[in-house]
Amino acid sequence: MPELPEVETIKVRLNKVLPGSTISDVSVSKEKSFHGNTTAILNKTVNKVSRRAKIIRIHLDGAHDLLVHLKMTGQLIYHSDDGLRLGGGHPTADWVSQLPSKHTRVFFKLIKEDQTEAQLFFNDMRIFGWIKSLTKEEILAEFSKYAPDINSNKVTPEYFFSKLQSTARKIKQVVLDNAVIAGVGNIYACDGLHLARVHPERIANSLSRDESDILLASLKEVIAQGIDLGGATIDNYRNVDGFSGGYQSVVRVYGKEGQACVQCPGIIQKKKIGGRGTYFCEGCQH
DNA sequence: TGCCCCCTGCAG
DNA sequence: CTGCAGGGGGCA
């Protein structure tokens, strides 16, 4: 579920607690969820946590680091013996349940600097997500498959416009394409297009330079707002203190079928575009 | 470039 | 029961 702002939020949270802890045990209950050799990360200490695209990177003091992709329903939940529980991901009952839960796919035991114990749970209902143990070089190769992050200064108006010029796909699909820009998912794509007043079915190479500039600025704006608000928590499951962002309170169109548009007299409608549910307003998006 | 697929669970 | 879910890889 998480897009760039949600993953960024999770990264910030984990960065407050993981550095300095050593991985003392790894338990993989679903083979599909962990790629690589678990022994390569045993007894390694976390240096820091970073993010690229929608991937979380846990830097370790060895040859290998861990990459975590939450995909649609992944969660990373940290729990320490002093009762602290935090992390992020799909807001489900797993937050409040006894851990490991039935959706726990990978389970790390950690020894903190003060020698007390902590745990890191990777829960993933649909088993689309993964954790990979890779060398620093392999990680560079993995990341090179992704275009620059949307909030990076490498994504310039010139860059974006040239990408739009080179394809006849619908603009919504281009915005979601990791080979064009990384980090934008369905919520922020819908909202960014709405803020820019660009119809999601517009053919990418039909956008003028001005429209392209406005769309890029709008995407950067909603992403920045998402990061600022700690991401979105759309499905109103009980969130407890596990993960509850604030973006859902300012969301423009996503999930708002039938509701009034915030920038014109229109009504938000929903249509499937490129296999993804897409929310937009015919009144102001052209 | 578009379609199907990976999977589980929940709402309609 | 069917359809749908904040992702994205593989395939023709």
PDB file of C-alpha atoms (C1' of nucleotides) in Angstrom:
ATOM      1  CA  MET A   1       0.000   0.000   0.000  1.00  0.00           C
ATOM      2  CA  PRO A   2       2.542   2.578   0.907  1.00  0.00           C
ATOM      3  CA  GLU A   3       3.787   5.120  -1.594  1.00  0.00           C
ATOM      4  CA  LEU A   4       6.847   7.322  -1.224  1.00  0.00           C
ATOM      5  CA  PRO A   5       5.488   9.478   1.642  1.00  0.00           C
ATOM      6  CA  GLU A   6       4.385   6.467   3.675  1.00  0.00           C
ATOM      7  CA  VAL A   7       7.659   4.619   3.127  1.00  0.00           C
ATOM      8  CA  GLU A   8       9.577   7.772   3.995  1.00  0.00           C
ATOM      9  CA  THR A   9       7.614   8.028   7.236  1.00  0.00           C
ATOM     10  CA  ILE A  10       8.350   4.424   8.114  1.00  0.00           C
ATOM     11  CA  LYS A  11      12.026   4.999   7.363  1.00  0.00           C
ATOM     12  CA  VAL A  12      12.167   7.997   9.702  1.00  0.00           C
ATOM     13  CA  ARG A  13      10.513   6.021  12.481  1.00  0.00           C
ATOM     14  CA  LEU A  14      12.757   2.993  12.133  1.00  0.00           C
ATOM     15  CA  ASN A  15      15.816   5.214  11.949  1.00  0.00           C
ATOM     16  CA  LYS A  16      15.065   6.353  15.475  1.00  0.00           C
ATOM     17  CA  VAL A  17      15.221   2.881  16.947  1.00  0.00           C
ATOM     18  CA  LEU A  18      17.128   0.414  14.761  1.00  0.00           C
ATOM     19  CA  PRO A  19      20.660   1.874  14.549  1.00  0.00           C
ATOM     20  CA  GLY A  20      22.953   0.223  17.072  1.00  0.00           C
ATOM     21  CA  SER A  21      20.886  -2.953  17.294  1.00  0.00           C
ATOM     22  CA  THR A  22      22.354  -6.291  16.237  1.00  0.00           C
ATOM     23  CA  ILE A  23      20.421  -9.004  14.397  1.00  0.00           C
ATOM     24  CA  SER A  24      20.677 -12.083  16.590  1.00  0.00           C
ATOM     25  CA  ASP A  25      18.169 -14.298  14.784  1.00  0.00           C
ATOM     26  CA  VAL A  26      16.141 -14.401  11.586  1.00  0.00           C
ATOM     27  CA  SER A  27      13.051 -16.547  11.191  1.00  0.00           C
ATOM     28  CA  VAL A  28      11.507 -16.913   7.738  1.00  0.00           C
ATOM     29  CA  SER A  29       8.030 -18.423   7.800  1.00  0.00           C
ATOM     30  CA  LYS A  30       7.282 -17.753   4.112  1.00  0.00           C
ATOM     31  CA  GLU A  31      10.135 -18.532   1.735  1.00  0.00           C
ATOM     32  CA  LYS A  32       8.748 -16.211  -0.910  1.00  0.00           C
ATOM     33  CA  SER A  33       9.132 -13.255   1.404  1.00  0.00           C
ATOM     34  CA  PHE A  34      12.899 -13.468   1.941  1.00  0.00           C
ATOM     35  CA  HIS A  35      15.448 -13.585  -0.881  1.00  0.00           C
ATOM     36  CA  GLY A  36      19.064 -14.423  -0.193  1.00  0.00           C
ATOM     37  CA  ASN A  37      21.067 -15.883   2.604  1.00  0.00           C
ATOM     38  CA  THR A  38      20.003 -15.189   6.177  1.00  0.00           C
ATOM     39  CA  THR A  39      23.419 -16.113   7.563  1.00  0.00           C
ATOM     40  CA  ALA A  40      24.925 -13.113   5.730  1.00  0.00           C
ATOM     41  CA  ILE A  41      23.068 -10.743   8.029  1.00  0.00           C
ATOM     42  CA  LEU A  42      23.324 -12.653  11.308  1.00  0.00           C
ATOM     43  CA  ASN A  43      25.220 -10.839  14.062  1.00  0.00           C
ATOM     44  CA  LYS A  44      25.376  -7.693  11.958  1.00  0.00           C
ATOM     45  CA  THR A  45      24.595  -4.305  13.445  1.00  0.00           C
ATOM     46  CA  VAL A  46      22.282  -1.725  11.916  1.00  0.00           C
ATOM     47  CA  ASN A  47      24.018   1.512  10.929  1.00  0.00           C
ATOM     48  CA  LYS A  48      21.037   3.420   9.592  1.00  0.00           C
ATOM     49  CA  VAL A  49      17.835   3.132   7.580  1.00  0.00           C
ATOM     50  CA  SER A  50      17.325   4.865   4.245  1.00  0.00           C
ATOM     51  CA  ARG A  51      14.854   4.860   1.374  1.00  0.00           C
ATOM     52  CA  ARG A  52      14.955   4.787  -2.419  1.00  0.00           C
ATOM     53  CA  ALA A  53      11.704   4.809  -4.409  1.00  0.00           C
ATOM     54  CA  LYS A  54       9.309   2.723  -2.278  1.00  0.00           C
ATOM     55  CA  ILE A  55      12.102   0.525  -0.934  1.00  0.00           C
ATOM     56  CA  ILE A  56      13.471   0.669   2.602  1.00  0.00           C
ATOM     57  CA  ARG A  57      17.172  -0.064   3.018  1.00  0.00           C
ATOM     58  CA  ILE A  58      18.546  -1.243   6.338  1.00  0.00           C
ATOM     59  CA  HIS A  59      22.284  -0.593   6.279  1.00  0.00           C
ATOM     60  CA  LEU A  60      24.368  -3.174   8.120  1.00  0.00           C
ATOM     61  CA  ASP A  61      28.016  -3.253   9.144  1.00  0.00           C
ATOM     62  CA  GLY A  62      28.909  -6.065   6.756  1.00  0.00           C
ATOM     63  CA  ALA A  63      28.991  -6.816   3.055  1.00  0.00           C
ATOM     64  CA  HIS A  64      25.206  -7.124   2.889  1.00  0.00           C
ATOM     65  CA  ASP A  65      22.311  -4.758   3.547  1.00  0.00           C
ATOM     66  CA  LEU A  66      18.609  -5.505   3.708  1.00  0.00           C
ATOM     67  CA  LEU A  67      16.091  -4.125   1.229  1.00  0.00           C
ATOM     68  CA  VAL A  68      12.406  -4.201   2.115  1.00  0.00           C
ATOM     69  CA  HIS A  69       9.564  -3.642  -0.330  1.00  0.00           C
ATOM     70  CA  LEU A  70       6.143  -3.521   1.325  1.00  0.00           C
ATOM     71  CA  LYS A  71       4.179  -3.638  -1.969  1.00  0.00           C
ATOM     72  CA  MET A  72       0.446  -3.551  -1.208  1.00  0.00           C
ATOM     73  CA  THR A  73       0.056  -4.940   2.289  1.00  0.00           C
ATOM     74  CA  GLY A  74       3.489  -5.119   3.890  1.00  0.00           C
ATOM     75  CA  GLN A  75       4.172  -3.823   7.369  1.00  0.00           C
ATOM     76  CA  LEU A  76       7.391  -3.405   9.310  1.00  0.00           C
ATOM     77  CA  ILE A  77       6.615  -3.424  12.998  1.00  0.00           C
ATOM     78  CA  TYR A  78       9.274  -2.804  15.593  1.00  0.00           C
ATOM     79  CA  HIS A  79       8.669  -3.919  19.145  1.00  0.00           C
ATOM     80  CA  SER A  80      11.049  -3.670  22.048  1.00  0.00           C
ATOM     81  CA  ASP A  81      10.823  -5.268  25.426  1.00  0.00           C
ATOM     82  CA  ASP A  82      10.160  -1.900  27.056  1.00  0.00           C
ATOM     83  CA  GLY A  83       6.814  -1.858  25.254  1.00  0.00           C
ATOM     84  CA  LEU A  84       7.626   0.495  22.392  1.00  0.00           C
ATOM     85  CA  ARG A  85       5.863  -0.494  19.183  1.00  0.00           C
ATOM     86  CA  LEU A  86       6.145   1.422  15.937  1.00  0.00           C
ATOM     87  CA  GLY A  87       6.779   1.096  12.246  1.00  0.00           C
ATOM     88  CA  GLY A  88       4.350   1.416   9.408  1.00  0.00           C
ATOM     89  CA  GLY A  89       2.495  -0.131   6.513  1.00  0.00           C
ATOM     90  CA  HIS A  90      -0.981  -1.357   5.801  1.00  0.00           C
ATOM     91  CA  PRO A  91      -3.119  -0.513   8.831  1.00  0.00           C
ATOM     92  CA  THR A  92      -4.657  -3.777   9.936  1.00  0.00           C
ATOM     93  CA  ALA A  93      -5.435  -5.519  13.164  1.00  0.00           C
ATOM     94  CA  ASP A  94      -1.885  -6.859  13.123  1.00  0.00           C
ATOM     95  CA  TRP A  95      -0.881  -3.665  14.863  1.00  0.00           C
ATOM     96  CA  VAL A  96      -2.679  -4.589  18.013  1.00  0.00           C
ATOM     97  CA  SER A  97      -2.456  -8.364  17.779  1.00  0.00           C
ATOM     98  CA  GLN A  98       0.004 -10.651  19.446  1.00  0.00           C
ATOM     99  CA  LEU A  99       3.134 -10.813  17.307  1.00  0.00           C
ATOM    100  CA  PRO A 100       4.124 -12.759  15.362  1.00  0.00           C
ATOM    101  CA  SER A 101       0.660 -12.818  13.801  1.00  0.00           C
ATOM    102  CA  LYS A 102      -0.684 -15.092  11.071  1.00  0.00           C
ATOM    103  CA  HIS A 103       0.599 -12.587   8.519  1.00  0.00           C
ATOM    104  CA  THR A 104       4.137 -12.441   9.867  1.00  0.00           C
ATOM    105  CA  ARG A 105       6.418 -13.655   7.055  1.00  0.00           C
ATOM    106  CA  VAL A 106       9.829 -12.731   8.462  1.00  0.00           C
ATOM    107  CA  PHE A 107      10.784 -12.152  12.069  1.00  0.00           C
ATOM    108  CA  PHE A 108      14.072 -10.613  13.278  1.00  0.00           C
ATOM    109  CA  LYS A 109      15.355 -10.788  16.827  1.00  0.00           C
ATOM    110  CA  LEU A 110      17.496  -7.834  17.764  1.00  0.00           C
ATOM    111  CA  ILE A 111      19.865  -7.112  20.627  1.00  0.00           C
ATOM    112  CA  LYS A 112      19.930  -3.451  21.486  1.00  0.00           C
ATOM    113  CA  GLU A 113      23.034  -1.586  22.610  1.00  0.00           C
ATOM    114  CA  ASP A 114      21.920  -1.912  26.221  1.00  0.00           C
ATOM    115  CA  GLN A 115      21.701  -5.706  25.660  1.00  0.00           C
ATOM    116  CA  THR A 116      17.927  -5.818  25.993  1.00  0.00           C
ATOM    117  CA  GLU A 117      15.895  -7.523  23.279  1.00  0.00           C
ATOM    118  CA  ALA A 118      13.734  -6.117  20.495  1.00  0.00           C
ATOM    119  CA  GLN A 119      11.949  -7.603  17.489  1.00  0.00           C
ATOM    120  CA  LEU A 120      11.248  -6.526  13.949  1.00  0.00           C
ATOM    121  CA  PHE A 121       8.260  -8.158  12.234  1.00  0.00           C
ATOM    122  CA  PHE A 122       7.619  -8.188   8.503  1.00  0.00           C
ATOM    123  CA  ASN A 123       3.902  -8.796   8.065  1.00  0.00           C
ATOM    124  CA  ASP A 124       2.417  -9.078   4.603  1.00  0.00           C
ATOM    125  CA  MET A 125      -1.096 -10.351   4.074  1.00  0.00           C
ATOM    126  CA  ARG A 126      -0.933 -10.771   0.305  1.00  0.00           C
ATOM    127  CA  ILE A 127       2.711 -11.902   0.130  1.00  0.00           C
ATOM    128  CA  PHE A 128       3.581  -9.467  -2.669  1.00  0.00           C
ATOM    129  CA  GLY A 129       6.280  -7.756  -0.657  1.00  0.00           C
ATOM    130  CA  TRP A 130       9.814  -8.987  -0.068  1.00  0.00           C
ATOM    131  CA  ILE A 131      12.984  -8.631   1.896  1.00  0.00           C
ATOM    132  CA  LYS A 132      16.296  -9.120   0.098  1.00  0.00           C
ATOM    133  CA  SER A 133      19.761  -9.588   1.528  1.00  0.00           C
ATOM    134  CA  LEU A 134      22.103  -8.061  -1.043  1.00  0.00           C
ATOM    135  CA  THR A 135      25.641  -6.744  -1.302  1.00  0.00           C
ATOM    136  CA  LYS A 136      26.150  -3.023  -1.703  1.00  0.00           C
ATOM    137  CA  GLU A 137      26.941  -3.591  -5.393  1.00  0.00           C
ATOM    138  CA  GLU A 138      23.814  -5.657  -5.935  1.00  0.00           C
ATOM    139  CA  ILE A 139      21.800  -2.893  -4.321  1.00  0.00           C
ATOM    140  CA  LEU A 140      23.214  -0.321  -6.709  1.00  0.00           C
ATOM    141  CA  ALA A 141      22.106  -2.566  -9.562  1.00  0.00           C
ATOM    142  CA  GLU A 142      18.655  -2.975  -8.012  1.00  0.00           C
ATOM    143  CA  PHE A 143      18.214   0.759  -7.575  1.00  0.00           C
ATOM    144  CA  SER A 144      19.443   1.508 -11.086  1.00  0.00           C
ATOM    145  CA  LYS A 145      16.252  -0.082 -12.396  1.00  0.00           C
ATOM    146  CA  TYR A 146      14.338   2.860 -10.974  1.00  0.00           C
ATOM    147  CA  ALA A 147      14.124   6.367 -12.382  1.00  0.00           C
ATOM    148  CA  PRO A 148      14.966   9.182  -9.927  1.00  0.00           C
ATOM    149  CA  ASP A 149      12.575   9.744  -7.026  1.00  0.00           C
ATOM    150  CA  ILE A 150       9.823  12.264  -7.726  1.00  0.00           C
ATOM    151  CA  ASN A 151      11.049  14.485  -4.879  1.00  0.00           C
ATOM    152  CA  SER A 152      14.634  14.423  -6.127  1.00  0.00           C
ATOM    153  CA  ASN A 153      16.140  17.446  -7.846  1.00  0.00           C
ATOM    154  CA  LYS A 154      17.128  15.078 -10.649  1.00  0.00           C
ATOM    155  CA  VAL A 155      13.499  15.178 -11.764  1.00  0.00           C
ATOM    156  CA  THR A 156      13.547  18.539 -13.499  1.00  0.00           C
ATOM    157  CA  PRO A 157      10.854  20.089 -15.721  1.00  0.00           C
ATOM    158  CA  GLU A 158      13.103  19.388 -18.718  1.00  0.00           C
ATOM    159  CA  TYR A 159      13.536  15.757 -17.736  1.00  0.00           C
ATOM    160  CA  PHE A 160       9.836  15.219 -17.104  1.00  0.00           C
ATOM    161  CA  PHE A 161       8.711  16.896 -20.308  1.00  0.00           C
ATOM    162  CA  SER A 162      11.166  14.862 -22.391  1.00  0.00           C
ATOM    163  CA  LYS A 163       9.801  11.658 -20.832  1.00  0.00           C
ATOM    164  CA  LEU A 164       6.232  12.699 -21.638  1.00  0.00           C
ATOM    165  CA  GLN A 165       7.208  13.539 -25.201  1.00  0.00           C
ATOM    166  CA  SER A 166       8.526  10.049 -25.797  1.00  0.00           C
ATOM    167  CA  THR A 167       5.337   8.096 -25.139  1.00  0.00           C
ATOM    168  CA  ALA A 168       1.751   7.881 -26.308  1.00  0.00           C
ATOM    169  CA  ARG A 169       0.491   6.181 -23.168  1.00  0.00           C
ATOM    170  CA  LYS A 170      -2.128   7.766 -20.929  1.00  0.00           C
ATOM    171  CA  ILE A 171      -0.588  10.304 -18.591  1.00  0.00           C
ATOM    172  CA  LYS A 172      -1.865   8.489 -15.483  1.00  0.00           C
ATOM    173  CA  GLN A 173       0.068   5.353 -16.416  1.00  0.00           C
ATOM    174  CA  VAL A 174       3.195   7.342 -17.211  1.00  0.00           C
ATOM    175  CA  VAL A 175       3.090   9.018 -13.819  1.00  0.00           C
ATOM    176  CA  LEU A 176       2.900   5.576 -12.186  1.00  0.00           C
ATOM    177  CA  ASP A 177       5.801   4.199 -14.238  1.00  0.00           C
ATOM    178  CA  ASN A 178       8.928   3.640 -12.148  1.00  0.00           C
ATOM    179  CA  ALA A 179      11.052   4.035 -15.271  1.00  0.00           C
ATOM    180  CA  VAL A 180       9.841   7.636 -15.582  1.00  0.00           C
ATOM    181  CA  ILE A 181       9.641   8.775 -11.959  1.00  0.00           C
ATOM    182  CA  ALA A 182       9.820   6.674  -8.807  1.00  0.00           C
ATOM    183  CA  GLY A 183       7.663   6.879  -5.730  1.00  0.00           C
ATOM    184  CA  VAL A 184       4.311   8.020  -7.066  1.00  0.00           C
ATOM    185  CA  GLY A 185       1.522   5.530  -6.451  1.00  0.00           C
ATOM    186  CA  ASN A 186      -2.180   5.555  -7.104  1.00  0.00           C
ATOM    187  CA  ILE A 187      -3.264   8.029  -4.415  1.00  0.00           C
ATOM    188  CA  TYR A 188      -0.727  10.723  -5.199  1.00  0.00           C
ATOM    189  CA  ALA A 189      -1.028  10.162  -8.963  1.00  0.00           C
ATOM    190  CA  CYS A 190      -4.781  10.803  -8.815  1.00  0.00           C
ATOM    191  CA  ASP A 191      -4.369  13.774  -6.503  1.00  0.00           C
ATOM    192  CA  GLY A 192      -1.472  15.298  -8.436  1.00  0.00           C
ATOM    193  CA  LEU A 193      -3.369  15.080 -11.728  1.00  0.00           C
ATOM    194  CA  HIS A 194      -6.361  16.714 -10.081  1.00  0.00           C
ATOM    195  CA  LEU A 195      -4.302  19.548  -8.596  1.00  0.00           C
ATOM    196  CA  ALA A 196      -2.782  20.118 -12.042  1.00  0.00           C
ATOM    197  CA  ARG A 197      -6.243  19.905 -13.648  1.00  0.00           C
ATOM    198  CA  VAL A 198      -4.975  17.333 -16.117  1.00  0.00           C
ATOM    199  CA  HIS A 199      -7.324  14.530 -17.190  1.00  0.00           C
ATOM    200  CA  PRO A 200      -5.790  11.111 -16.379  1.00  0.00           C
ATOM    201  CA  GLU A 201      -6.553   9.787 -19.861  1.00  0.00           C
ATOM    202  CA  ARG A 202      -4.706  12.527 -21.683  1.00  0.00           C
ATOM    203  CA  ILE A 203      -2.056  11.121 -24.015  1.00  0.00           C
ATOM    204  CA  ALA A 204       1.297  11.945 -22.454  1.00  0.00           C
ATOM    205  CA  ASN A 205       2.886  13.465 -25.550  1.00  0.00           C
ATOM    206  CA  SER A 206      -0.111  15.745 -26.039  1.00  0.00           C
ATOM    207  CA  LEU A 207       0.723  17.774 -22.943  1.00  0.00           C
ATOM    208  CA  SER A 208       2.221  21.177 -23.610  1.00  0.00           C
ATOM    209  CA  ARG A 209       5.420  22.214 -21.869  1.00  0.00           C
ATOM    210  CA  ASP A 210       3.347  24.396 -19.550  1.00  0.00           C
ATOM    211  CA  GLU A 211       0.991  21.552 -18.694  1.00  0.00           C
ATOM    212  CA  SER A 212       3.936  19.247 -18.090  1.00  0.00           C
ATOM    213  CA  ASP A 213       5.572  21.791 -15.762  1.00  0.00           C
ATOM    214  CA  ILE A 214       2.354  22.306 -13.830  1.00  0.00           C
ATOM    215  CA  LEU A 215       1.779  18.564 -13.527  1.00  0.00           C
ATOM    216  CA  LEU A 216       5.293  17.939 -12.252  1.00  0.00           C
ATOM    217  CA  ALA A 217       5.032  20.767  -9.724  1.00  0.00           C
ATOM    218  CA  SER A 218       1.664  19.381  -8.591  1.00  0.00           C
ATOM    219  CA  LEU A 219       3.027  15.873  -8.151  1.00  0.00           C
ATOM    220  CA  LYS A 220       5.964  17.200  -6.151  1.00  0.00           C
ATOM    221  CA  GLU A 221       3.553  19.271  -4.077  1.00  0.00           C
ATOM    222  CA  VAL A 222       1.185  16.448  -3.099  1.00  0.00           C
ATOM    223  CA  ILE A 223       4.141  14.163  -2.380  1.00  0.00           C
ATOM    224  CA  ALA A 224       5.746  16.829  -0.193  1.00  0.00           C
ATOM    225  CA  GLN A 225       2.448  17.353   1.582  1.00  0.00           C
ATOM    226  CA  GLY A 226       2.157  13.600   2.090  1.00  0.00           C
ATOM    227  CA  ILE A 227       5.625  13.437   3.630  1.00  0.00           C
ATOM    228  CA  ASP A 228       4.856  16.455   5.780  1.00  0.00           C
ATOM    229  CA  LEU A 229       1.690  14.845   7.120  1.00  0.00           C
ATOM    230  CA  GLY A 230       3.311  11.467   7.749  1.00  0.00           C
ATOM    231  CA  GLY A 231       1.642   9.730   4.810  1.00  0.00           C
ATOM    232  CA  ALA A 232      -1.929   8.621   4.348  1.00  0.00           C
ATOM    233  CA  THR A 233      -4.016   6.150   6.315  1.00  0.00           C
ATOM    234  CA  ILE A 234      -6.939   5.537   4.013  1.00  0.00           C
ATOM    235  CA  ASP A 235      -8.582   2.353   5.224  1.00  0.00           C
ATOM    236  CA  ASN A 236      -9.908   3.284   8.597  1.00  0.00           C
ATOM    237  CA  TYR A 237      -8.936   0.188  10.430  1.00  0.00           C
ATOM    238  CA  ARG A 238      -7.904   0.882  13.982  1.00  0.00           C
ATOM    239  CA  ASN A 239      -4.465   2.371  13.738  1.00  0.00           C
ATOM    240  CA  VAL A 240      -3.476   2.656  17.370  1.00  0.00           C
ATOM    241  CA  ASP A 241      -0.026   4.208  17.376  1.00  0.00           C
ATOM    242  CA  GLY A 242       1.320   1.880  14.731  1.00  0.00           C
ATOM    243  CA  PHE A 243       0.827   4.064  11.740  1.00  0.00           C
ATOM    244  CA  SER A 244      -1.590   6.870  11.228  1.00  0.00           C
ATOM    245  CA  GLY A 245      -0.693   9.613   8.827  1.00  0.00           C
ATOM    246  CA  GLY A 246      -2.652  12.774   8.121  1.00  0.00           C
ATOM    247  CA  TYR A 247      -2.813  12.967   4.347  1.00  0.00           C
ATOM    248  CA  GLN A 248      -6.242  11.305   4.212  1.00  0.00           C
ATOM    249  CA  SER A 249      -7.717  14.438   5.767  1.00  0.00           C
ATOM    250  CA  VAL A 250      -6.541  16.582   2.849  1.00  0.00           C
ATOM    251  CA  VAL A 251      -6.862  14.019   0.056  1.00  0.00           C
ATOM    252  CA  ARG A 252      -8.254  15.663  -3.071  1.00  0.00           C
ATOM    253  CA  VAL A 253      -9.933  12.884  -5.094  1.00  0.00           C
ATOM    254  CA  TYR A 254      -8.641   9.438  -4.151  1.00  0.00           C
ATOM    255  CA  GLY A 255     -11.455   7.328  -2.720  1.00  0.00           C
ATOM    256  CA  LYS A 256     -13.963  10.169  -3.125  1.00  0.00           C
ATOM    257  CA  GLU A 257     -16.249   8.851  -5.850  1.00  0.00           C
ATOM    258  CA  GLY A 258     -19.566  10.733  -5.861  1.00  0.00           C
ATOM    259  CA  GLN A 259     -18.281  13.521  -3.652  1.00  0.00           C
ATOM    260  CA  ALA A 260     -17.989  17.193  -4.531  1.00  0.00           C
ATOM    261  CA  CYS A 261     -14.833  18.432  -6.234  1.00  0.00           C
ATOM    262  CA  VAL A 262     -12.827  20.857  -4.108  1.00  0.00           C
ATOM    263  CA  GLN A 263     -11.884  23.141  -6.983  1.00  0.00           C
ATOM    264  CA  CYS A 264     -14.959  23.244  -9.242  1.00  0.00           C
ATOM    265  CA  PRO A 265     -18.704  22.455  -9.064  1.00  0.00           C
ATOM    266  CA  GLY A 266     -18.093  18.924 -10.412  1.00  0.00           C
ATOM    267  CA  ILE A 267     -18.513  15.497  -8.839  1.00  0.00           C
ATOM    268  CA  ILE A 268     -15.598  13.076  -8.443  1.00  0.00           C
ATOM    269  CA  GLN A 269     -15.929   9.976 -10.572  1.00  0.00           C
ATOM    270  CA  LYS A 270     -14.097   6.687 -10.723  1.00  0.00           C
ATOM    271  CA  LYS A 271     -12.869   4.799 -13.760  1.00  0.00           C
ATOM    272  CA  LYS A 272     -10.436   1.979 -14.292  1.00  0.00           C
ATOM    273  CA  ILE A 273      -7.393   3.168 -16.201  1.00  0.00           C
ATOM    274  CA  GLY A 274      -4.543   0.777 -16.904  1.00  0.00           C
ATOM    275  CA  GLY A 275      -6.062  -1.684 -14.485  1.00  0.00           C
ATOM    276  CA  ARG A 276      -6.037   0.775 -11.586  1.00  0.00           C
ATOM    277  CA  GLY A 277      -9.012   2.521 -10.032  1.00  0.00           C
ATOM    278  CA  THR A 278      -8.689   6.191 -10.951  1.00  0.00           C
ATOM    279  CA  TYR A 279     -10.520   9.108  -9.342  1.00  0.00           C
ATOM    280  CA  PHE A 280     -10.890  12.408 -11.140  1.00  0.00           C
ATOM    281  CA  CYS A 281     -13.222  15.300 -11.949  1.00  0.00           C
ATOM    282  CA  GLU A 282     -14.464  15.809 -15.506  1.00  0.00           C
ATOM    283  CA  GLY A 283     -15.375  19.341 -14.515  1.00  0.00           C
ATOM    284  CA  CYS A 284     -11.876  20.684 -14.091  1.00  0.00           C
ATOM    285  CA  GLN A 285      -9.474  18.058 -15.435  1.00  0.00           C
ATOM    286  CA  HIS A 286      -8.964  18.416 -19.174  1.00  0.00           C
TER     287      HIS A 286
ATOM    288  C1'  DT B   1       2.302  -0.892 -24.705  1.00  0.00           C
ATOM    289  C1'  DG B   2      -1.368  -3.327 -22.516  1.00  0.00           C
ATOM    290  C1'  DC B   3      -2.787  -7.462 -20.130  1.00  0.00           C
ATOM    291  C1'  DC B   4      -2.451 -11.008 -16.784  1.00  0.00           C
ATOM    292  C1'  DC B   5      -0.509 -12.527 -12.814  1.00  0.00           C
ATOM    293  C1'  DC B   6       1.351 -12.905  -8.066  1.00  0.00           C
ATOM    294  C1'  DC B   7      -2.014 -13.506  -3.112  1.00  0.00           C
ATOM    295  C1'  DT B   8      -5.403 -12.844   0.799  1.00  0.00           C
ATOM    296  C1'  DG B   9      -9.337 -10.785   2.724  1.00  0.00           C
ATOM    297  C1'  DC B  10     -13.141  -7.670   2.943  1.00  0.00           C
ATOM    298  C1'  DA B  11     -17.223  -4.976   1.231  1.00  0.00           C
ATOM    299  C1'  DG B  12     -21.075  -4.968  -1.680  1.00  0.00           C
TER     300       DG B  12
ATOM    301  C1'  DC C   1     -20.500 -14.835  -4.915  1.00  0.00           C
ATOM    302  C1'  DT C   2     -17.719 -10.986  -7.637  1.00  0.00           C
ATOM    303  C1'  DG C   3     -14.911  -7.390  -7.622  1.00  0.00           C
ATOM    304  C1'  DC C   4     -11.590  -4.733  -5.724  1.00  0.00           C
ATOM    305  C1'  DA C   5      -7.313  -3.290  -2.925  1.00  0.00           C
ATOM    306  C1'  DG C   6      -1.871   2.691  -1.708  1.00  0.00           C
ATOM    307  C1'  DG C   7       2.623  -2.447  -6.414  1.00  0.00           C
ATOM    308  C1'  DG C   8       4.981  -3.993 -10.083  1.00  0.00           C
ATOM    309  C1'  DG C   9       7.122  -8.029 -12.863  1.00  0.00           C
ATOM    310  C1'  DG C  10       6.700 -10.895 -17.009  1.00  0.00           C
ATOM    311  C1'  DC C  11       4.815 -11.751 -21.140  1.00  0.00           C
ATOM    312  C1'  DA C  12       3.046 -11.446 -26.118  1.00  0.00           C
TER     313       DA C  12
END
